[in-house]
Short mmCIF file of C-alpha atoms in Angstrom, two decimals:
data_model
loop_
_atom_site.label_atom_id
_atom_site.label_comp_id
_atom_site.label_asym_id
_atom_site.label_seq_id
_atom_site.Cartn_x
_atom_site.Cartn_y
_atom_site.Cartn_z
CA UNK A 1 26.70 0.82 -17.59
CA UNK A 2 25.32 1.23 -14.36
CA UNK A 3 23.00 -1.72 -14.25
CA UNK A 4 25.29 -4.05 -16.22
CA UNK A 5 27.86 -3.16 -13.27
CA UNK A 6 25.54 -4.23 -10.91
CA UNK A 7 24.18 -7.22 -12.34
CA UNK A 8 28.05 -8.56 -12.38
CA UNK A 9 28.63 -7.79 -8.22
CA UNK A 10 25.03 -9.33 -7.78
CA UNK A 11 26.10 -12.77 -10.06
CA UNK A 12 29.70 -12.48 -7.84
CA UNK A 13 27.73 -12.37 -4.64
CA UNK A 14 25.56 -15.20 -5.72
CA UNK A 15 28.45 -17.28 -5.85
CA UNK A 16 30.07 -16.26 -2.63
CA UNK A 17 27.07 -15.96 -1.06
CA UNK A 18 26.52 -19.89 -1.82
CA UNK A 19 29.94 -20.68 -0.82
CA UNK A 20 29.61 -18.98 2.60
CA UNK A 21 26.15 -20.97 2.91
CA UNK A 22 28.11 -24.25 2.14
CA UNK A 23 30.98 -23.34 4.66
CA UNK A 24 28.53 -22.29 7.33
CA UNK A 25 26.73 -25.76 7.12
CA UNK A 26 30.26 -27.75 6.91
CA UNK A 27 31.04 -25.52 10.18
CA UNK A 28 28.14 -26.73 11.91
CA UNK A 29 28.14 -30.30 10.88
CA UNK A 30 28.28 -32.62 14.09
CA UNK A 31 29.84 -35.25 11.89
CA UNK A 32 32.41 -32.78 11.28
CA UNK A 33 35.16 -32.69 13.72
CA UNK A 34 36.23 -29.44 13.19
CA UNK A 35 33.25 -27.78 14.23
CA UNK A 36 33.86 -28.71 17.82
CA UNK A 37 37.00 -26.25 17.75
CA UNK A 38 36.70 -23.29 19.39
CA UNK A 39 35.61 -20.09 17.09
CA UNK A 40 33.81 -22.57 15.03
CA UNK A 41 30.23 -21.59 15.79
CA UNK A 42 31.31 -17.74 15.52
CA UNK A 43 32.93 -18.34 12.01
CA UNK A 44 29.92 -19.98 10.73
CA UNK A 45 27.55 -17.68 12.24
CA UNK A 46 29.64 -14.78 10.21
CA UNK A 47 29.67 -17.11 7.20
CA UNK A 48 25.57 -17.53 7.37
CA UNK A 49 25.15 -13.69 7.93
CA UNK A 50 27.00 -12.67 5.18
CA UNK A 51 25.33 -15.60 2.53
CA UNK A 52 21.85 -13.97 3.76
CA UNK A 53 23.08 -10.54 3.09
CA UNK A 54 24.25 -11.53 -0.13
CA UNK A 55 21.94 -14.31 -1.68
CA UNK A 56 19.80 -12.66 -4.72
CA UNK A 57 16.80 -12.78 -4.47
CA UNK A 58 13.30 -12.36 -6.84
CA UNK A 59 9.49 -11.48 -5.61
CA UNK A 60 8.42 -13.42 -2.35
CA UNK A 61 5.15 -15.14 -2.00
CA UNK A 62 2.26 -13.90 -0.17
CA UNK A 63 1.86 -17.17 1.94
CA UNK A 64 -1.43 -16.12 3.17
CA UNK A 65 -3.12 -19.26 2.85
CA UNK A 66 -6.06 -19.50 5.89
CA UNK A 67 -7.33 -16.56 8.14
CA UNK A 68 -9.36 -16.83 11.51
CA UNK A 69 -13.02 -15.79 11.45
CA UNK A 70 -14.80 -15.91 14.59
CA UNK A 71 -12.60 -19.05 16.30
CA UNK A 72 -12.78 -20.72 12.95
CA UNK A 73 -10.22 -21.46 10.76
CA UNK A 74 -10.95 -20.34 6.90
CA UNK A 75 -8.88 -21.24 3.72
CA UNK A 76 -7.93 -18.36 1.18
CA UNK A 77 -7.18 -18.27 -2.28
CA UNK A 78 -5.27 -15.92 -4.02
CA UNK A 79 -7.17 -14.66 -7.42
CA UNK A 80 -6.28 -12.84 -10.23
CA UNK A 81 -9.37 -10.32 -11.07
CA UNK A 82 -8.04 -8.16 -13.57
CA UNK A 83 -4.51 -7.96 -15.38
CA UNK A 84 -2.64 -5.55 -16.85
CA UNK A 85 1.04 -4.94 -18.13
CA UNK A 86 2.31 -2.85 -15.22
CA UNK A 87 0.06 -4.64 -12.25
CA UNK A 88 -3.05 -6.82 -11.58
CA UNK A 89 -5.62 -6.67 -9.37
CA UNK A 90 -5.31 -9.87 -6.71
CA UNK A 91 -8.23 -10.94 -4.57
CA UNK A 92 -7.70 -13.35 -1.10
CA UNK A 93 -10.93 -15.10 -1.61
CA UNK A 94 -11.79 -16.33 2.23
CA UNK A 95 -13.60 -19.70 1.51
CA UNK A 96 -17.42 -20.00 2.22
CA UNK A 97 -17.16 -16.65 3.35
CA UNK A 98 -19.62 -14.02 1.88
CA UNK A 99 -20.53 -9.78 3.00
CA UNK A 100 -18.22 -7.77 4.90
CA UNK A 101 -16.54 -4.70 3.89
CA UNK A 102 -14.66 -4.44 0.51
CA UNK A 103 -10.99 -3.13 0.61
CA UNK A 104 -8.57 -2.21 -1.40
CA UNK A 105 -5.43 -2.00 -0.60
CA UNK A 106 -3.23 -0.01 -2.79
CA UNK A 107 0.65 -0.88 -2.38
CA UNK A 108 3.28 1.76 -2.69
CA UNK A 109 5.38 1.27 -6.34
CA UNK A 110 8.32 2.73 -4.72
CA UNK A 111 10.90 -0.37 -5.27
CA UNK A 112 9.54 -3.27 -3.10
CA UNK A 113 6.68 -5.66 -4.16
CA UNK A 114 3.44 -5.59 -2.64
CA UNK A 115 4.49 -8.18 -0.24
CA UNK A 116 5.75 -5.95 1.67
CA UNK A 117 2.01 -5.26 2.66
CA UNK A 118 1.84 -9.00 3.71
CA UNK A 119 0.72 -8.30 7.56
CA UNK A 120 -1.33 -5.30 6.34
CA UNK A 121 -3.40 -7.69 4.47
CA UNK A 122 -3.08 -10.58 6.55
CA UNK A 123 -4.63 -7.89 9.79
CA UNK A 124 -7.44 -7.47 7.64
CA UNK A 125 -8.43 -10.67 5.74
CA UNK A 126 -10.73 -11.46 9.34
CA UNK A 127 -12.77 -8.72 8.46
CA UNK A 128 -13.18 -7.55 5.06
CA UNK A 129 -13.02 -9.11 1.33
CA UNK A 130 -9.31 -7.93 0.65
CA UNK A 131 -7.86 -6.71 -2.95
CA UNK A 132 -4.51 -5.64 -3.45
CA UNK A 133 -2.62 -3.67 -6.05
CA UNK A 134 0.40 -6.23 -7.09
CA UNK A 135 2.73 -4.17 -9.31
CA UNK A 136 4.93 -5.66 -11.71
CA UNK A 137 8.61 -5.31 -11.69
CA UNK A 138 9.25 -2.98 -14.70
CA UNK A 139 12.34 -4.76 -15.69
CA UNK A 140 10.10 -7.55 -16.60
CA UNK A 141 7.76 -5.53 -18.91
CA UNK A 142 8.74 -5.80 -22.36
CA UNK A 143 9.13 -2.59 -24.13
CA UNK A 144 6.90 -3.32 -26.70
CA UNK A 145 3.72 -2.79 -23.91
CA UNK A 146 4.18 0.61 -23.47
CA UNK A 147 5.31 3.15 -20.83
CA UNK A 148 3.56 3.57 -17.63
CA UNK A 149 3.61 6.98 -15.79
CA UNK A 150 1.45 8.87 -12.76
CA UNK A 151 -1.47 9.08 -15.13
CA UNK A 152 -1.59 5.32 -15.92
CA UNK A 153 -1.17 4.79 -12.56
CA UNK A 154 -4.27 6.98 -11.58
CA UNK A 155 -5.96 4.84 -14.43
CA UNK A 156 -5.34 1.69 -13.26
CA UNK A 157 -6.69 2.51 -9.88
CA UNK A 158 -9.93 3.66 -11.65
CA UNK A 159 -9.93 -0.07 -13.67
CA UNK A 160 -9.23 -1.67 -10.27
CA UNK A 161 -11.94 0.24 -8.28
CA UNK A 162 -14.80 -0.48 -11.49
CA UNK A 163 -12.58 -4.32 -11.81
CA UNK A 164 -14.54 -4.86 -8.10
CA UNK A 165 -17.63 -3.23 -9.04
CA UNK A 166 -20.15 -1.08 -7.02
CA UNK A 167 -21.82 -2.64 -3.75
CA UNK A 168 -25.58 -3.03 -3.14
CA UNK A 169 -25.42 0.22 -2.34
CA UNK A 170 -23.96 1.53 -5.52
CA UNK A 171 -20.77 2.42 -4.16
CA UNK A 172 -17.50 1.09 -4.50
CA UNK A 173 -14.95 -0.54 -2.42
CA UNK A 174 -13.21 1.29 0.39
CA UNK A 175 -9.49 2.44 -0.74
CA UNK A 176 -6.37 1.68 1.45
CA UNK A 177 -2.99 4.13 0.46
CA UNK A 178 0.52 3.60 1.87
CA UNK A 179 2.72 5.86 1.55
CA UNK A 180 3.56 6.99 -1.97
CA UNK A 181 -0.29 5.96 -3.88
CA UNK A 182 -1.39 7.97 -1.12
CA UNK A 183 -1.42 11.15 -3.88
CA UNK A 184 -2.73 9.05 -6.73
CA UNK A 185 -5.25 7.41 -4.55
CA UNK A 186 -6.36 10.91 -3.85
CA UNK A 187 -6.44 12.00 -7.49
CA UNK A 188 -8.44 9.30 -8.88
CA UNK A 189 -10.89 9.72 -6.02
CA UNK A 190 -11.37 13.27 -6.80
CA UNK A 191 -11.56 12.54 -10.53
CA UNK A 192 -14.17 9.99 -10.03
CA UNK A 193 -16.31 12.15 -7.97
CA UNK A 194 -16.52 14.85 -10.36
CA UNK A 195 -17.51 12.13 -12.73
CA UNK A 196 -20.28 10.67 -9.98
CA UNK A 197 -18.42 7.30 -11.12
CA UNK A 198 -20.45 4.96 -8.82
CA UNK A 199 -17.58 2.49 -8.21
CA UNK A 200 -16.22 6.03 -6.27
CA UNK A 201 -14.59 4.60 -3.09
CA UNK A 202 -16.61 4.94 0.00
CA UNK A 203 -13.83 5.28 2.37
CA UNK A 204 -9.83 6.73 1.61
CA UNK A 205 -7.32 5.80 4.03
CA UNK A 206 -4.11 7.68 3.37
CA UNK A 207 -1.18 6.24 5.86
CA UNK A 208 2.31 8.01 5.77
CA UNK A 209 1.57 9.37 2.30
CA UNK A 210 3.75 12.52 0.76
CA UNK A 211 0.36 14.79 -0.27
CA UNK A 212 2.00 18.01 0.89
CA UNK A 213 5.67 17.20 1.12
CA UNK A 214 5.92 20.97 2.24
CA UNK A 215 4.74 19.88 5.78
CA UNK A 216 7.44 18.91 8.33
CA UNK A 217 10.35 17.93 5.18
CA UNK A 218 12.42 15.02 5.95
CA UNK A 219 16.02 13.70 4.42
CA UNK A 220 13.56 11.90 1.42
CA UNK A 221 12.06 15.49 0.53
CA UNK A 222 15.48 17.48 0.77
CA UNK A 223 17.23 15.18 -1.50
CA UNK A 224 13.80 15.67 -3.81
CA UNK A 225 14.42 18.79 -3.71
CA UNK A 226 17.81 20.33 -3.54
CA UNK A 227 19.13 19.15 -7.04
CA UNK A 228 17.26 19.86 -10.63
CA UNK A 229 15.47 17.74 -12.18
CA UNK A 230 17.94 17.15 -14.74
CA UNK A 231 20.12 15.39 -11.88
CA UNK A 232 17.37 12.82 -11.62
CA UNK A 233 17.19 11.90 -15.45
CA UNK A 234 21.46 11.94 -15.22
CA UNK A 235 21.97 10.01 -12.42
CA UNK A 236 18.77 8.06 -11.29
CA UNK A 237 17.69 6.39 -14.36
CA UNK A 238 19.26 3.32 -16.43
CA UNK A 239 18.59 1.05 -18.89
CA UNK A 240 17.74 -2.12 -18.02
CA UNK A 241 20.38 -4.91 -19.65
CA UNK A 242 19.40 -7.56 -22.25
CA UNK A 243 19.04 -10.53 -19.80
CA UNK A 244 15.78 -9.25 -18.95
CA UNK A 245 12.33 -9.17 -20.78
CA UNK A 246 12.26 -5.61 -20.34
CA UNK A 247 15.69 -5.24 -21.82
CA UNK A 248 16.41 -1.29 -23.13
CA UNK A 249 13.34 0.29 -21.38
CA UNK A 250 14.54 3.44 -19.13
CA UNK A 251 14.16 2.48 -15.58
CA UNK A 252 14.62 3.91 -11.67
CA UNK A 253 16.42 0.73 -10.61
CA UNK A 254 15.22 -0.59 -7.15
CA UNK A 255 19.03 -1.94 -6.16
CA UNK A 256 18.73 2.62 -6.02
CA UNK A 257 16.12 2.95 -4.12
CA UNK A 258 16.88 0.06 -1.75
CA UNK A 259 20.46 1.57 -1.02
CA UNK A 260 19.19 5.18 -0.29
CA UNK A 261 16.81 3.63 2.29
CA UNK A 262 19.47 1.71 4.07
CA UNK A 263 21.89 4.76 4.29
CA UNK A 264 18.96 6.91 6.07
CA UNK A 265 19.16 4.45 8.62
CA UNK A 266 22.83 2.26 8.04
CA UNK A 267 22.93 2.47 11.94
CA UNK A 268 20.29 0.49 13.04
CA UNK A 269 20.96 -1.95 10.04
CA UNK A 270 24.14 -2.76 11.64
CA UNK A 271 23.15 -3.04 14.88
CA UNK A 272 20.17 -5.61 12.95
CA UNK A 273 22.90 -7.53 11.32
CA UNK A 274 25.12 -7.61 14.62
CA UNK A 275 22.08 -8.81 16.31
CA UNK A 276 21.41 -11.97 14.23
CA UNK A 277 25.32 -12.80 14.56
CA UNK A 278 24.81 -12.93 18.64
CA UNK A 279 21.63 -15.21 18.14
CA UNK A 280 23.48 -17.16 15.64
CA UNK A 281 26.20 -17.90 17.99
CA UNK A 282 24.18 -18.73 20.55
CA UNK A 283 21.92 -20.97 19.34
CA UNK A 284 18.64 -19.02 19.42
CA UNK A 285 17.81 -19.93 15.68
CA UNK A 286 14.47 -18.66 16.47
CA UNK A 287 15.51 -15.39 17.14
CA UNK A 288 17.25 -15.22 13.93
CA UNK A 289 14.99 -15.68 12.16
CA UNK A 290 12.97 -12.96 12.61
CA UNK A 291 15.60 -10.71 11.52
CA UNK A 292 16.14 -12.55 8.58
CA UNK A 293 12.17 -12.49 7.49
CA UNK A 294 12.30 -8.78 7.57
CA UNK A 295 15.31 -8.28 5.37
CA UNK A 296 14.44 -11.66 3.41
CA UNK A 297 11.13 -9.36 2.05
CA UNK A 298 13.59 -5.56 2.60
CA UNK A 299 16.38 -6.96 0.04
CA UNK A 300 13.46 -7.87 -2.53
CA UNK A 301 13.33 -5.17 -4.67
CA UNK A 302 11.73 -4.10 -8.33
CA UNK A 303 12.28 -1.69 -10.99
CA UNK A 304 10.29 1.40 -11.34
CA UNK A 305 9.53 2.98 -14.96
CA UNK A 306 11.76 6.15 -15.38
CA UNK A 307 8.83 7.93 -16.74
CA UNK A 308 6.91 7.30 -13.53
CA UNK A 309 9.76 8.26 -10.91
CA UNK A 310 10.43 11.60 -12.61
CA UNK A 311 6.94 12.24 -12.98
CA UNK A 312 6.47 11.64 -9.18
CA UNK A 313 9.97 13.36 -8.15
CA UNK A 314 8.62 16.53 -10.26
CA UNK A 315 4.61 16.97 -9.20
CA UNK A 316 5.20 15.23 -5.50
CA UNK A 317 8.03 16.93 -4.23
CA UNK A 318 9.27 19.44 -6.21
CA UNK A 319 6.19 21.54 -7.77
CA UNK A 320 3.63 20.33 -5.34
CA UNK A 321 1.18 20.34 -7.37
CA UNK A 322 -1.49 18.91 -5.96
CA UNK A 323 -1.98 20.82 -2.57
CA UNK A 324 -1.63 23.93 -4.93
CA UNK A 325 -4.39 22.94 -7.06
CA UNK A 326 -2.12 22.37 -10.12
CA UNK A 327 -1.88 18.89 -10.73
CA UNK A 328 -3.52 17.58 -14.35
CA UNK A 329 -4.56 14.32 -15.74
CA UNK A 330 -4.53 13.99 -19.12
CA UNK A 331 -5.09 17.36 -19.91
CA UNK A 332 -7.77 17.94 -16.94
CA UNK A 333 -7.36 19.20 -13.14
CA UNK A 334 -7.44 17.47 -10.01
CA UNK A 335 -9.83 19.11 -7.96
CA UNK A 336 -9.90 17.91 -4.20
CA UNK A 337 -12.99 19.90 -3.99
CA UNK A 338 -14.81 17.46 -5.84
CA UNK A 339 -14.65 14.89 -3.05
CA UNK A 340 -18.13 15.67 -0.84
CA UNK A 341 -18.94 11.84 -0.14
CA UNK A 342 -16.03 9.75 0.79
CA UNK A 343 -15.13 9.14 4.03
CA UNK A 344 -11.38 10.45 4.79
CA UNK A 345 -8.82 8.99 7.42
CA UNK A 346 -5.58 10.86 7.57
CA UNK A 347 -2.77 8.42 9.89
CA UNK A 348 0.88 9.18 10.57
CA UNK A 349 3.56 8.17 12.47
CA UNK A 350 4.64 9.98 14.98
CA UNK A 351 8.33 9.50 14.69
CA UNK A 352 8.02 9.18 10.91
CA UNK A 353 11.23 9.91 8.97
CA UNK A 354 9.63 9.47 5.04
CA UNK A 355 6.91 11.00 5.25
CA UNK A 356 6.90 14.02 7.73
CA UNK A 357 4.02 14.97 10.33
CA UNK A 358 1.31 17.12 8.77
CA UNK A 359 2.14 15.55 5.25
CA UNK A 360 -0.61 12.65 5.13
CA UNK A 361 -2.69 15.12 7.06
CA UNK A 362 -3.10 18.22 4.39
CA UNK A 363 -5.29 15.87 2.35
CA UNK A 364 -8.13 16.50 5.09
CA UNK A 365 -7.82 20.52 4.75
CA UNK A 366 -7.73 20.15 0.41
CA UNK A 367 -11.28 18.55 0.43
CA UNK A 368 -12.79 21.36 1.24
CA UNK A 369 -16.65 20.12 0.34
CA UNK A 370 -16.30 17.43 2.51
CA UNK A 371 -18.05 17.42 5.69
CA UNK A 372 -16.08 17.40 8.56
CA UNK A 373 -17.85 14.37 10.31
CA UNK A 374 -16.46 12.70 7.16
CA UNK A 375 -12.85 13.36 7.91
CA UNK A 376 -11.03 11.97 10.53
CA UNK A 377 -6.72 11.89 11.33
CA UNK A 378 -4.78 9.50 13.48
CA UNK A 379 -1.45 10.09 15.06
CA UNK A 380 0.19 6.96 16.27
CA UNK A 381 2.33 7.60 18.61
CA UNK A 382 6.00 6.49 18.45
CA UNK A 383 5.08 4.69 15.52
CA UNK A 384 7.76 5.26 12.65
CA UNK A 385 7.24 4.84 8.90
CA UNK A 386 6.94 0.95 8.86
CA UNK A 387 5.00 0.56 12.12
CA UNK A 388 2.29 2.38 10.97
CA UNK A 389 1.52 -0.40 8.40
CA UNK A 390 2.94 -3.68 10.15
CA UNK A 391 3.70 -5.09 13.39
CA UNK A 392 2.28 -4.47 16.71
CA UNK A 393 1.25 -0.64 16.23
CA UNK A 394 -0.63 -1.31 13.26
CA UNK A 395 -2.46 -4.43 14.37
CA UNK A 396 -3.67 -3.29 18.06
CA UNK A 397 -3.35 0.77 17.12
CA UNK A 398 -4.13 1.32 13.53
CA UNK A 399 -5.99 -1.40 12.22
CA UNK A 400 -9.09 -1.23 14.67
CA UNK A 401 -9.35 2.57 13.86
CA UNK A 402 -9.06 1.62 10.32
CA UNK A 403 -12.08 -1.17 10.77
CA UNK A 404 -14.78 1.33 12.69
CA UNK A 405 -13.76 4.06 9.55
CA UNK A 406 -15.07 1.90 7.19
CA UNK A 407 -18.03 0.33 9.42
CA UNK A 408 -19.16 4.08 9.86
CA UNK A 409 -19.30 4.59 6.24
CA UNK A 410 -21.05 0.82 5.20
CA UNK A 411 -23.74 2.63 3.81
#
């Protein structure tokens, strides 16, 4: 009942929300003569914040469509390499452009679309032959494909990592985590090392990711971890309704996850929201704007298999079983020992509220073969969750640290 309750306030605010849109543009007609009353441009200004608060939306395009290499503009093509039910594997093919580092980037399944990722990528298409992981909104999965848990996700990475091959060298591409694939990342890298795969990533990069959730908790780990697991299955999970393709299959709705990250910070959405009505008003459209980009790609949310979330609410932050040496795949164990070869990067945000400092970090001590020349751990400072991974911090803090990690390890 839960998601056919929201699916009728979401069709209700679809209509307001185009009313509002309507009224605001009627209020801001010049051929109108009411608009030249006074409290006209406020009332329309409320109008058009509301209708953008409201609007439903679906997944947002990438829009990367050139990059700059070396003064000179370069076209890029999105490509599908490799599909599967849950995700596929997307390439931004730089025209004419050959060599470079190969990158991964693995986006967090944690209720937004890989999107989100959009200036991650778009910092890094200059320099390197970018893949991402685009994951597909489980409600649009139809049940007959199959579930999809942490173990298919740690086998999709492998597919993804062998979909782009080994390099000259016979090693594989370099491996970008945010945030949550931060501990699957890790597990399929130790799993292919024991198994000398040679499409093994050369480089990890782990940013803001939960591997030892014991480290510095935050509000995301108590909640994890105060209630039973039981309260998860009871209270997190429902079924997805029968206007979707996916209709019946048990799901972690994102409208869920999207809600508990606004109420960890409701403040400084409000003073957001508050902010575009004072630009509205006054005219600065461009200003505006930008507030409505960011929550045009927040608000965009996607379902998350059930089997998946409890799997990843149980062995991430409840048992911890990877930093105890406990986690299994398919019946065999994770061992971070196994890891002698890859190059490691650590990163965190110093003023991270997700993922706590020392979290991301614990993935350095676990790989305990691995030389120490091959590890490495960045602390931005006064970087929070998000600015680790997009805007200024990441571009002109992050991303060159990120660049001479994987030139050190080109082989």
């Amino acid at each position: 009942m839960l998601y056919d309750a929201y699916e009728l306030q979401r069709s209700m605010l679809a209509g307001a929300s185009a009313m509002a849109t309507f009224s605001a543009g009627l209020l801001q007609n010049p051929a109108n003569p009411w608009s030249y009353l006074g409290g006209g441009s406020i009332v329309a200004s409320a109008l058009e914040v509301f209708a953008h608060a409201a609007a439903p939306r679906g997944k947002p395009a990438f829009g990367l469509t050139h990059t700059v290499i070396d003064g000179r503009e370069v076209p890029v093509h999105e490509e599908i390499v490799l599909q599967k039910p849950f995700g596929q594997l997307k390439r931004f093919r730089r025209e004419g452009v050959e060599g470079g580092p190969r990158l991964l980037i693995v986006a967090p399944m944690s209720g937004h679309f890989a999107t989100l990722l959009r200036g991650t990528v778009e910092r890094m298409l200059p320099i390197a032959d970018v893949y991402i992981t685009d994951w597909r909104d489980a409600k649009l999965v139809p049940v007959w494909e199959g579930g999809f848990d942490l173990d298919d996700y740690i086998d999709y990475l492998v597919a993804f990592l062998e979909a782009i091959g080994p390099d000259a060298g016979g090693r594989g591409a370099n491996m970008l985590a945010v945030c949550q694939p931060s501990v699957p990342c890790y597990a399929a890298t130790a799993l292919m090392c024991a198994d000398g795969n040679p499409c093994r990533p050369r480089t990890l990069t782990m940013m803001g990711g939960p591997i030892d959730t014991r480290e510095a908790p935050t509000a995301v780990n108590t909640l994890a971890t105060e209630r039973p697991h039981a309260w998860f299955e009871q209270n997190a999970i429902a079924t997805v309704p029968m206007t979707y393709p996916g209709a019946g299959r048990k799901v972690y709705p994102g409208f869920l996850q999207l809600a508990g990250f606004m109420s960890m910070n409701l403040g400084n959405h409000m003073v957001s929201h508050w902010e575009m009505f004072k630009h509205l008003v006054q005219g600065d459209g461009e200003g505006a704007a930008a507030t409505k980009a960011f929550y045009e790609e927040y608000r965009s949310v996607c379902d998350m298999t059930a089997e998946f979330y409890l799997q990843t609410v149980d062995l991430v932050f409840q048992t911890h079983a990877l930093p105890k040496g406990e986690m299994m795949h398919r019946g065999r164990r994770v061992d971070p020992a196994a890891i002698k070869d890859v190059g490691l990067l650590a990163i965190e945000g110093e003023r991270d509220d997700i993922s706590g400092l020392g979290q991301t970090k614990a993935a350095l001590t676990l790989a305990t073969s691995l030389p120490e020349a091959d590890k490495r751990y960045l602390m931005v400072e006064g970087a929070g969750h998000y600015g680790i991974f997009n805007g200024s911090k990441w571009r002109n803090r992050v991303a060159p640290v990120v660049d001479d990690w994987m030139a050190a390890h080109a082989g």
